[in-house]
Coordinates of C-alpha atoms in Angstrom, one line a residue:
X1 CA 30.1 91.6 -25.7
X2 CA 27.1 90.4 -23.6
X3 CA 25.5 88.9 -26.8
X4 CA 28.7 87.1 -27.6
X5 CA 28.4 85.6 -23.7
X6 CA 24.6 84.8 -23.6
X7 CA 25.6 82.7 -27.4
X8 CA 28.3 80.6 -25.7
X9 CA 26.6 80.3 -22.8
X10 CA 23.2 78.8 -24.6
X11 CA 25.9 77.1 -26.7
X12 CA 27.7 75.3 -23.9
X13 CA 24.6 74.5 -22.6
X14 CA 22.9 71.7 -25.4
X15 CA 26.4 71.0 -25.8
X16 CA 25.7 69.2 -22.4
X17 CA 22.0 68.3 -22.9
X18 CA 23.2 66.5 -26.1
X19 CA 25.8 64.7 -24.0
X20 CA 23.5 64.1 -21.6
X21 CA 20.8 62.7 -23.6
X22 CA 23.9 60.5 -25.3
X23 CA 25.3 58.9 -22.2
X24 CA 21.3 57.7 -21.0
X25 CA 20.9 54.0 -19.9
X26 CA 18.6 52.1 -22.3
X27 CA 17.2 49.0 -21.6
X28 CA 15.5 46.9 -24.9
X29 CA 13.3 43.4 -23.1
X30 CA 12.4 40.6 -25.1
X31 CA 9.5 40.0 -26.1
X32 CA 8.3 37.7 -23.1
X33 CA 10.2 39.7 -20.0
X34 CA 8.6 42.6 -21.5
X35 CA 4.9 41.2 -21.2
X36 CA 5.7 40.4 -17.9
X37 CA 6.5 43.9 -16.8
X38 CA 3.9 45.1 -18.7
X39 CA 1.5 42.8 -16.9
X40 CA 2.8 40.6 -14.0
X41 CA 4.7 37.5 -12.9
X42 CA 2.7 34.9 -11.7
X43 CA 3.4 31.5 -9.4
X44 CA 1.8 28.7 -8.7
X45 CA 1.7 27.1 -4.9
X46 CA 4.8 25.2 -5.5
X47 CA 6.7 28.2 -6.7
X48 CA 9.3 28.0 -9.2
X49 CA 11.9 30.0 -11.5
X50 CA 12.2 33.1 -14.0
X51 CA 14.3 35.1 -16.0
X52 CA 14.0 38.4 -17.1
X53 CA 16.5 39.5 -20.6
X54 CA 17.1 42.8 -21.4
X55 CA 20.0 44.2 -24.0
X56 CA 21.5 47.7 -22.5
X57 CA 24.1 50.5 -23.4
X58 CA 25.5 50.2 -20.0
X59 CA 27.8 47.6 -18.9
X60 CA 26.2 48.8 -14.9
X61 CA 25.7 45.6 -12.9
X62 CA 22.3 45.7 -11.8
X63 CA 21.0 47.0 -7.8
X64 CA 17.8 44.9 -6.9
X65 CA 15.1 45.2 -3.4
X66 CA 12.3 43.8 -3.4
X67 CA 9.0 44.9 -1.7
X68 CA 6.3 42.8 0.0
X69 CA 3.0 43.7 0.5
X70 CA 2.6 42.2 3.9
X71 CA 5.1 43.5 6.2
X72 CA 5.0 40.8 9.0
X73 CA 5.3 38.7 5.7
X74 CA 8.5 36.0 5.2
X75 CA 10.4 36.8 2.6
X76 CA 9.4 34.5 0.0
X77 CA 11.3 35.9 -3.1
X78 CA 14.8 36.2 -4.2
X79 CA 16.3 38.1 -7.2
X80 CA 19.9 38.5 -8.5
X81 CA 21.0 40.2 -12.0
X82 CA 23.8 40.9 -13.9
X83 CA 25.1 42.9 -17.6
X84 CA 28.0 41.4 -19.5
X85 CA 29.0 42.6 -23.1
X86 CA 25.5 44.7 -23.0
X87 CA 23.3 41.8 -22.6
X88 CA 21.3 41.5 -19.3
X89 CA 19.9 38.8 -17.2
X90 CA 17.4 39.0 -14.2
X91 CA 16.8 35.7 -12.2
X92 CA 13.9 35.3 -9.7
X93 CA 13.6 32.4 -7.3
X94 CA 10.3 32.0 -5.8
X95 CA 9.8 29.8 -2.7
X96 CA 6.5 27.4 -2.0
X97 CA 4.0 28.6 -0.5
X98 CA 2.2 26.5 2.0
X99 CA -0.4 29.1 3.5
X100 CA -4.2 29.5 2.4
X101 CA -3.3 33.0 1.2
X102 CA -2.1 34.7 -2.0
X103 CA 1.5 36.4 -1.6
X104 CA 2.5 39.7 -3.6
X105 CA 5.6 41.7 -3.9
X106 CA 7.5 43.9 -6.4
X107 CA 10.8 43.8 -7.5
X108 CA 12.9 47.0 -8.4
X109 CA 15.3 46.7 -10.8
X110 CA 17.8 49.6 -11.4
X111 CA 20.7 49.8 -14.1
X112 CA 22.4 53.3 -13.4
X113 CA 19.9 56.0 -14.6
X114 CA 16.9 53.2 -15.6
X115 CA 14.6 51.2 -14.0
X116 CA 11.8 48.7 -13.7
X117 CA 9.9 47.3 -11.8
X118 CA 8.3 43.4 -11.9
X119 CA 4.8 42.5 -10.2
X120 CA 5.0 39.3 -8.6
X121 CA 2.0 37.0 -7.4
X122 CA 2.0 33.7 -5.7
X123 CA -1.3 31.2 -5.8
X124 CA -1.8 30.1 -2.0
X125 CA -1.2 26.4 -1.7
X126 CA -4.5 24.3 -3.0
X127 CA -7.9 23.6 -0.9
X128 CA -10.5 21.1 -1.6
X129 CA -13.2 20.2 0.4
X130 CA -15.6 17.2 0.0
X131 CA -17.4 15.0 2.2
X132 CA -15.4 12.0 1.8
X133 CA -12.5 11.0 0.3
X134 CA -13.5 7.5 0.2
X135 CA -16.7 5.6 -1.8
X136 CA -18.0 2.1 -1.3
X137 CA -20.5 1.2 -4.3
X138 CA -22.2 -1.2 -5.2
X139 CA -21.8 -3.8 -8.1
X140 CA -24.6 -2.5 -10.6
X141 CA -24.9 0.4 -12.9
X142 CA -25.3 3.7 -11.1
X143 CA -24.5 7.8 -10.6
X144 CA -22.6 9.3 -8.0
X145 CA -22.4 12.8 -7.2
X146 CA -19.6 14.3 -5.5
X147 CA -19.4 18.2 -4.4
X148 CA -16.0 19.7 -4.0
X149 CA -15.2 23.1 -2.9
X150 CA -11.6 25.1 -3.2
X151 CA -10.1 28.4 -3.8
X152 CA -8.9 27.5 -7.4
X153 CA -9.7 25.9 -10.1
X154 CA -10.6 22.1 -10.3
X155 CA -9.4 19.6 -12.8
X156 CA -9.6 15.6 -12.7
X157 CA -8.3 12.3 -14.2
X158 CA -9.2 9.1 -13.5
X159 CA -6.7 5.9 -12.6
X160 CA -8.1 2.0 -12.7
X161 CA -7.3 -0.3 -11.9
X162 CA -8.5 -2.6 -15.2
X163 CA -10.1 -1.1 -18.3
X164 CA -11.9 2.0 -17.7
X165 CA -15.2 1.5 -16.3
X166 CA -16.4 5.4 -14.9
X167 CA -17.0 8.3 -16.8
X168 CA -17.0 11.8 -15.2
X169 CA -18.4 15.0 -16.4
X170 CA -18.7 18.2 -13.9
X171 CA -21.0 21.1 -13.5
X172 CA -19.1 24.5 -11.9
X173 CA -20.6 27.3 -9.4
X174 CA -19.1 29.4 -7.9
X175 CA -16.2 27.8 -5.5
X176 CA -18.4 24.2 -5.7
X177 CA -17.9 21.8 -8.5
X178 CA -20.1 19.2 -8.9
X179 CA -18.3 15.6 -10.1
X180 CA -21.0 13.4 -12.0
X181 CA -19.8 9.8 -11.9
X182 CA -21.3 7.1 -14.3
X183 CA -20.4 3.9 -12.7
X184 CA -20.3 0.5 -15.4
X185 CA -22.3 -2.5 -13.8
X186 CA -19.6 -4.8 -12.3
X187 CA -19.7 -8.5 -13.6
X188 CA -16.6 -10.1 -11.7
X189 CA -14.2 -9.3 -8.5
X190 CA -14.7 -5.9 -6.4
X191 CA -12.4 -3.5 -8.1
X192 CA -11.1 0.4 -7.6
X193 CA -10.6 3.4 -9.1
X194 CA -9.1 6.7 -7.9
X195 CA -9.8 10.7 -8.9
X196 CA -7.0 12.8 -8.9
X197 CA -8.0 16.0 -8.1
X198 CA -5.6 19.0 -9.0
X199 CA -6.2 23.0 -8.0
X200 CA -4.4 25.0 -10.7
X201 CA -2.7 22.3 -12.2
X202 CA -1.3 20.6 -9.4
X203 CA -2.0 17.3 -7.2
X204 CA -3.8 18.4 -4.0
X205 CA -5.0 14.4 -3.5
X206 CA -6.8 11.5 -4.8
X207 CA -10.8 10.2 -4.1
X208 CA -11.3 6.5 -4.3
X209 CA -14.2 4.7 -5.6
X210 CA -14.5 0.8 -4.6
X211 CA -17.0 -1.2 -6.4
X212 CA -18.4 -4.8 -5.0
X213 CA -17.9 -7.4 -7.1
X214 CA -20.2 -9.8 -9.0
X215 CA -22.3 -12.0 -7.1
X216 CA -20.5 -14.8 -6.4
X217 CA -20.8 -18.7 -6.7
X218 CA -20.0 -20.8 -4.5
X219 CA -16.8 -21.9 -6.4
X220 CA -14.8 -19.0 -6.6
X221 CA -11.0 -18.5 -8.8
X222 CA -9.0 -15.6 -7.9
X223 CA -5.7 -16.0 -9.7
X224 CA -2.3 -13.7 -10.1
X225 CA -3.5 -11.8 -7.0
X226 CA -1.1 -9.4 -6.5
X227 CA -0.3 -8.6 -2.3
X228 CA -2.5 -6.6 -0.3
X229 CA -5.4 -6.3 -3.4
X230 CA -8.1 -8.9 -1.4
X231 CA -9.3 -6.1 0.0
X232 CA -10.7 -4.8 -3.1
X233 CA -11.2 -8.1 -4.8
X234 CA -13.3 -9.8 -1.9
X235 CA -15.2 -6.7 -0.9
X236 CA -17.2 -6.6 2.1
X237 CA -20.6 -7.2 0.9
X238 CA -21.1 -10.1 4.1
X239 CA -24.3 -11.4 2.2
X240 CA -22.0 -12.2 -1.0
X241 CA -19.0 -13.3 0.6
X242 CA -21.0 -16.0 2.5
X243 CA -21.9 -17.6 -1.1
X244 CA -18.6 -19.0 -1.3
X245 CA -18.0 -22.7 -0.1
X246 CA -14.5 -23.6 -2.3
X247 CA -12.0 -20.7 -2.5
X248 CA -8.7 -21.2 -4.5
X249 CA -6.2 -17.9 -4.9
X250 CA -2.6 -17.9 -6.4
X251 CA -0.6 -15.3 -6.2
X252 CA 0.6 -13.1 -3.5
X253 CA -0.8 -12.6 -0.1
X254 CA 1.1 -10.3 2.6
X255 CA -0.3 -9.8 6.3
X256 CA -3.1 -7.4 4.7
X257 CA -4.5 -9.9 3.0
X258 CA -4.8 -12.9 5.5
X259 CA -5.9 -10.1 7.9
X260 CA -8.8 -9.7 5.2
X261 CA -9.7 -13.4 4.6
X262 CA -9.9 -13.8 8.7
X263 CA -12.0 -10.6 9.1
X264 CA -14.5 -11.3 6.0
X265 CA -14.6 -15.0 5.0
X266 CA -14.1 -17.1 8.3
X267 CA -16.7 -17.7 10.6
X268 CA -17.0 -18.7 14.6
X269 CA -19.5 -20.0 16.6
X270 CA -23.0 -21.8 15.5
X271 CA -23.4 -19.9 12.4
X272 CA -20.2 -21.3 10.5
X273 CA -21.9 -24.5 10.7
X274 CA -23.9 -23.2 8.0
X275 CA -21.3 -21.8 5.7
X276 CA -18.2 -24.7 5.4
X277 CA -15.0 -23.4 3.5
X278 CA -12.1 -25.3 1.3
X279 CA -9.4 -22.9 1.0
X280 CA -6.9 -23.6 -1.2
X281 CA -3.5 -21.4 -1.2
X282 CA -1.1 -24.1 -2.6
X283 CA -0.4 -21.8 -5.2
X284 CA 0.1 -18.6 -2.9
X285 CA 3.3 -17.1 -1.3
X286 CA 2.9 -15.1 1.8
X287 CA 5.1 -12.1 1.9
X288 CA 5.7 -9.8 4.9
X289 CA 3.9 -6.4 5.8
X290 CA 0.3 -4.9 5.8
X291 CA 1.1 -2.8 2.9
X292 CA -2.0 -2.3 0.1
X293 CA -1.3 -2.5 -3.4
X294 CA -3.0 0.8 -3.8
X295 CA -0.8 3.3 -2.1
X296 CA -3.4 5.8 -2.4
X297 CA -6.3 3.6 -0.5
X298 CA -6.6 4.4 3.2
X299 CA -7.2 1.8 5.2
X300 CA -7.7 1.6 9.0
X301 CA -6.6 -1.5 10.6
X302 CA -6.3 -2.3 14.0
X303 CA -3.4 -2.1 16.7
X304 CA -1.4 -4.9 18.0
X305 CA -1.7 -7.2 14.5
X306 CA 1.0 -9.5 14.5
X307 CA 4.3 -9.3 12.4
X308 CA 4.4 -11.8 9.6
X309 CA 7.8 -12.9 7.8
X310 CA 7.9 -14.4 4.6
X311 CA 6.6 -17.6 3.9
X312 CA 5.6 -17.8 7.3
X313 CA 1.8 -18.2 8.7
X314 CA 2.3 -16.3 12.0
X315 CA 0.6 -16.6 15.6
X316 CA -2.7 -17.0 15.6
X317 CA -3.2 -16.9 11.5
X318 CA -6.3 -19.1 11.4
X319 CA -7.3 -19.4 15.2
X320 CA -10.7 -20.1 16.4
X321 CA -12.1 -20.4 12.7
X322 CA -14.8 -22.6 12.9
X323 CA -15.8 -22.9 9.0
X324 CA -12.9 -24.2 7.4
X325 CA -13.2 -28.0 6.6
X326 CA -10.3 -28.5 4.8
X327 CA -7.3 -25.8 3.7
X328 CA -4.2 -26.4 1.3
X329 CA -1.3 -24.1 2.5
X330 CA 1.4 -22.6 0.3
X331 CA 3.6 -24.7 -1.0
X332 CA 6.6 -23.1 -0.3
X333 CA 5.8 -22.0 3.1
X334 CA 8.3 -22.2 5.4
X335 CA 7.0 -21.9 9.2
X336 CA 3.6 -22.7 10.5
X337 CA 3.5 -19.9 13.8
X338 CA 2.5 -20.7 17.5
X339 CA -1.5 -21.2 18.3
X340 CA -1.9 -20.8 14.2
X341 CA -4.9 -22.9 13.2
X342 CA -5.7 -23.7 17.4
X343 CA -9.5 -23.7 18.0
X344 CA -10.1 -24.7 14.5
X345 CA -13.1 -26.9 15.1
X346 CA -13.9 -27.3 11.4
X347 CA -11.2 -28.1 10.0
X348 CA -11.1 -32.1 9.0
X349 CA -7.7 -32.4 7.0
X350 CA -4.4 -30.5 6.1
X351 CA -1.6 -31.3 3.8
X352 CA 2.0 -29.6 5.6
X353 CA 4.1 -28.8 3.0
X354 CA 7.3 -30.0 2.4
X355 CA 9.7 -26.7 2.9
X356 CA 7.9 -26.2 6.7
X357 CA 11.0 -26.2 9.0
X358 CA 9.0 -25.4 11.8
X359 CA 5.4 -25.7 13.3
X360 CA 4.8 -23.8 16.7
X361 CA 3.4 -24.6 20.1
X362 CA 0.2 -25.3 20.4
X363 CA -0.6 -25.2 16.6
X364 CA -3.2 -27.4 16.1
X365 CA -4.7 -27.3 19.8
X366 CA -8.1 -28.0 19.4
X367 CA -8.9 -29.5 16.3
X368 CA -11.4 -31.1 17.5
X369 CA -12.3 -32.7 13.9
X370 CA -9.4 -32.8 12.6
X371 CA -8.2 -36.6 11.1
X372 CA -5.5 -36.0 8.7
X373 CA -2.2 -34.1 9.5
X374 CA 0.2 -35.4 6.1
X375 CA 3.3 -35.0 6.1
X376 CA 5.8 -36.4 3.1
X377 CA 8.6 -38.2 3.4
X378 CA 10.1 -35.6 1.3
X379 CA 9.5 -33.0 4.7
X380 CA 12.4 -30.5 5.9
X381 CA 10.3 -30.5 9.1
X382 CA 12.9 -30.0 11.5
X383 CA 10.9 -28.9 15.2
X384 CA 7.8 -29.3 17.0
X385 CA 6.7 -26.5 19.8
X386 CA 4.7 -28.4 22.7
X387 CA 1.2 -29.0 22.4
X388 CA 1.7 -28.6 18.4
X389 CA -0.6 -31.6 17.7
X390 CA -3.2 -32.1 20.8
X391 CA -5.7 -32.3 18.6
X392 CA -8.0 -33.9 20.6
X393 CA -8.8 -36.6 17.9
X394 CA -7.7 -39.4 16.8
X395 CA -5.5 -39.2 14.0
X396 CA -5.3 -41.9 10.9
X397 CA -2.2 -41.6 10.3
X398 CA 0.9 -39.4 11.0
X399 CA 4.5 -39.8 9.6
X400 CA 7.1 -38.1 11.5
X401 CA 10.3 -37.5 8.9
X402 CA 14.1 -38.4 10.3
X403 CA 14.7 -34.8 9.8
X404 CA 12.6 -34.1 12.9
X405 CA 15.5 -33.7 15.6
X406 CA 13.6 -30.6 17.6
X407 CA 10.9 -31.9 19.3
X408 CA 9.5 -29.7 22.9
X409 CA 9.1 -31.5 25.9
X410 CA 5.1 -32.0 25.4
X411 CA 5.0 -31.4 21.4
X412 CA 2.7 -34.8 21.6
X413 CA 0.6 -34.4 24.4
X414 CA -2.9 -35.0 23.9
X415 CA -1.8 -36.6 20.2
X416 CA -3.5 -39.4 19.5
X417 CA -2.9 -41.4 16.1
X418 CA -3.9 -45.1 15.0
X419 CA -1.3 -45.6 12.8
X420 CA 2.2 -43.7 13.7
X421 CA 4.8 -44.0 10.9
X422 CA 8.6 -43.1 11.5
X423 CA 12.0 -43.4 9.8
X424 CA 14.4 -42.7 13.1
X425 CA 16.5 -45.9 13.2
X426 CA 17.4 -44.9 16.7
X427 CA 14.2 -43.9 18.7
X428 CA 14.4 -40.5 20.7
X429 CA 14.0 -40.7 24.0
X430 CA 10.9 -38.3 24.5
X431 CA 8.5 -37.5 28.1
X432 CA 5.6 -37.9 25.7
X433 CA 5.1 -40.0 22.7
X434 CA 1.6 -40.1 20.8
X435 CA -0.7 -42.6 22.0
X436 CA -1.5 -44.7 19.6
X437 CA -2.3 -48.5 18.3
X438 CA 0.1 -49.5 15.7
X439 CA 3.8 -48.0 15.2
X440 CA 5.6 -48.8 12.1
X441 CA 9.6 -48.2 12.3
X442 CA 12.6 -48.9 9.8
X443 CA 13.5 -52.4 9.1
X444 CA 15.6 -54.5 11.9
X445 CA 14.7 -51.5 14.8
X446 CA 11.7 -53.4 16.3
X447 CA 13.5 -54.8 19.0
X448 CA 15.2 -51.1 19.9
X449 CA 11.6 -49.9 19.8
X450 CA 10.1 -52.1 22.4
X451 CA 12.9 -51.8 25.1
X452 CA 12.3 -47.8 24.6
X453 CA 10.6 -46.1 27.0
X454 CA 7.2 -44.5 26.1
X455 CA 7.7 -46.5 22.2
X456 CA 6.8 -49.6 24.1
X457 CA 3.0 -48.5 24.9
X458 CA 2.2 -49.1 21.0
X459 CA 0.1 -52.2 21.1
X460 CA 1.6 -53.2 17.4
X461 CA 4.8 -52.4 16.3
X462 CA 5.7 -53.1 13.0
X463 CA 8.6 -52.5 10.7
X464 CA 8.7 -51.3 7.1
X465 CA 11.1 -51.5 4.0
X466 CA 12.3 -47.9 2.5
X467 CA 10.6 -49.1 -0.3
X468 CA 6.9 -49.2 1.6

């Protein structure tokens, strides 16, 4: 009787073991989730997105925790799973790391009676040290050596801004990489190019390399400048720049740029005696803003520069430049700012365009050698600001347009003129009128003229035909 009990006892019992062993959770991975519980799960800086697949007997929805290795450390990972029809899906969300240090954790992963568990590591966010960040080279053939240091691993690519004209190759040791430059000799305007620098594959920030352009004649062509780029193309090589006596640029200027041609090309004082400019922009429009064309190029400028709207030459544009004998302004500029070319003692001629709707007070204060102010009968000027042509000379010729209804109390003080031109049939009654010897008005308005107030000082008046 007792051997009959032990035999359905031992019976009974692999009964259960073979149930047992029947009813076990299996999990089968794929070929890539199982290397990366094998091994470990890796992210870069910026973090990122994985999935874990696994096939499994149960239909158990999984139970996930996750532990960090630093204890006082965020939580910086996120996990959530689930089994439907047998086939199982882990997804792990990893956040960006913006420390200097590496992050680890481990996820747990249990499906009723089986587990895993994932490794997880996190790069820290990139480093890279160097002296500069900025180059200034000159215009012939040359090396350049830049050392870099950071906490992962260094790769480059170069960005022109023309045909490529660097070559790079490095040398590694350690944390420093060494970045040999071969620099092509330069045979026209200054140009740029930038290094990207990436730690572990991603952008941590860009070097720039300027070169100085050519040596330059003293007739100079830039053309299709694009706004905010005469940084680069002028350089700041003083000795060059001061080669050049007749400057024409098309194109696009902004703020940046006239900022630039004030700072580098035009001179004050006794010296600009010595270098005389013609600047011709007829083929220029101004735009607004001190932006650079190359968003990457840091540039310090100084506080308080003034605001510039479009096709406008604002306060102060050209003041006190002493160099420039004669300028062409863009053709479709539109407003010619207060004080703009005051002071310029140099300056002998200027053509106003015909869409200028405006010239400001005290514009052309000062010109003490100034002797031709033209302006078409085709003009939409519209308003004078006092002062706007006190020269301080004695003008050819001027032509006022009949479009000219705005004119400031003393917009022709101190404005002297041999020869004053106008098409106002009906004279303005005006404080101050330019001084002047002869004043030619429309046909049959002579008479009007010389019963006007201030008109009558002319010592000749004269009338014209439309068709003079």
């Amino acid at each position: 009787m007792k051997t009959i009990y032990l035999t359905l006892t031992t019976l009974v019992s692999l009964l259960l073991i073979s149930c047992n062993h029947e009813t076990d959770t299996v999990l089968t991975f794929d070929a890539g989730s199982e290397k990366l519980i094998n091994n470990k799960l890796e992210f870069s800086s910026d973090g990122g997105n994985a999935n874990l697949l696994f096939t499994t007997n149960k239909n158990m929805q999984p139970v996930i925790s996750i532990d960090y290795m630093t204890r006082d450390e965020s939580e910086w990972l996120s996990a959530k799973g689930s089994v439907d029809s047998g086939n199982g899906e882990i997804m792990i969300h990893c956040d960006k790391n913006n420390t200097f240090n590496k992050r680890e954790a481990s996820i747990h992963v249990v499906v009723d009676d089986a587990s895993f568990t994932v490794r997880v590591i996190q790069r820290p966010a990139g480093i890279v040290n160097t002296t500069y960040d900025n180059y200034v080279v000159g215009e012939k053939e040359q090396s350049k050596e830049i050392e870099l240091t950071s906490n992962g691993k260094l790769t480059f690519s170069l960005r022109f801004d023309q045909p490529a004209w660097i070559k790079y190759d490095t040398t590694e040791q350690e944390e420093k990489v060494k970045l040999l430059l071969s620099i092509e000799p330069n045979g026209g305007l200054g140009r740029i190019a930038f290094i990207d620098v990436y730690v572990d594959g991603i952008k941590h920030s860009s070097i720039s390399v300027r070169q100085q352009p050519a040596t330059f004649s003293p007739d100079v062509v830039i053309p299709a400048v694009e706004a905010g780029s005469l940084y680069i193309l002028l350089g700041d090589d003083e000795a060059n720049i001061r080669h050049i006596r007749n400057l024409t640029i098309s194109g696009s200027l902004n703020a940046l740029d006239l900022y630039v041609l004030k700072q580098r090309l035009f001179l004050s004082g006794l010296i600009a005696r010595s270098y005389p400019l013609r600047l011709d922009l007829y083929e220029v429009r101004i735009f607004e803003g001190y932006k650079s064309y190359y968003p990457d190029l840091k540039i310090e400028l100084p506080d308080g520069l003034p605001y510039i709207e479009e096709a406008t030459l604002s306060s102060e544009t050209f003041a006190n430049i002493d160099n420039i004998v004669s300028l062409e302004l863009p053709a479709y500029l539109e407003k010619i700012g207060p004080h703009c070319f005051q002071g310029c003692t140099g300056l002998e001629r200027i053509n106003i365009p015909d869409d200028v709707v405006g010239i400001g007070e005290y514009a052309f204060k000062g010109c003490s050698k100034l002797e031709e102010i033209n302006i078409t009968p085709f003009s939409k000027l519209a308003s004078l600001g006092d002062y706007a042509f006190a020269t301080g000379t004695k003008l050819k010729s001027l032509y006022l347009p009949i479009g000219l209804t705005h004119i400031s109390e003393f917009a022709f003080k101190s404005c002297h003129v041999e020869s004053l031109y106008l098409d106002w049939e009906t004279p303005p009654i005006l404080k101050v009128v330019p001084k002047g010897e002869t004043l030619s008005v429309p046909s049959g308005t002579k008479q009007v003229y010389e019963s006007t107030p201030n008109w009558s000082n002319f010592k000749n008046i004269i009338e014209h035909n439309d068709e003079d």
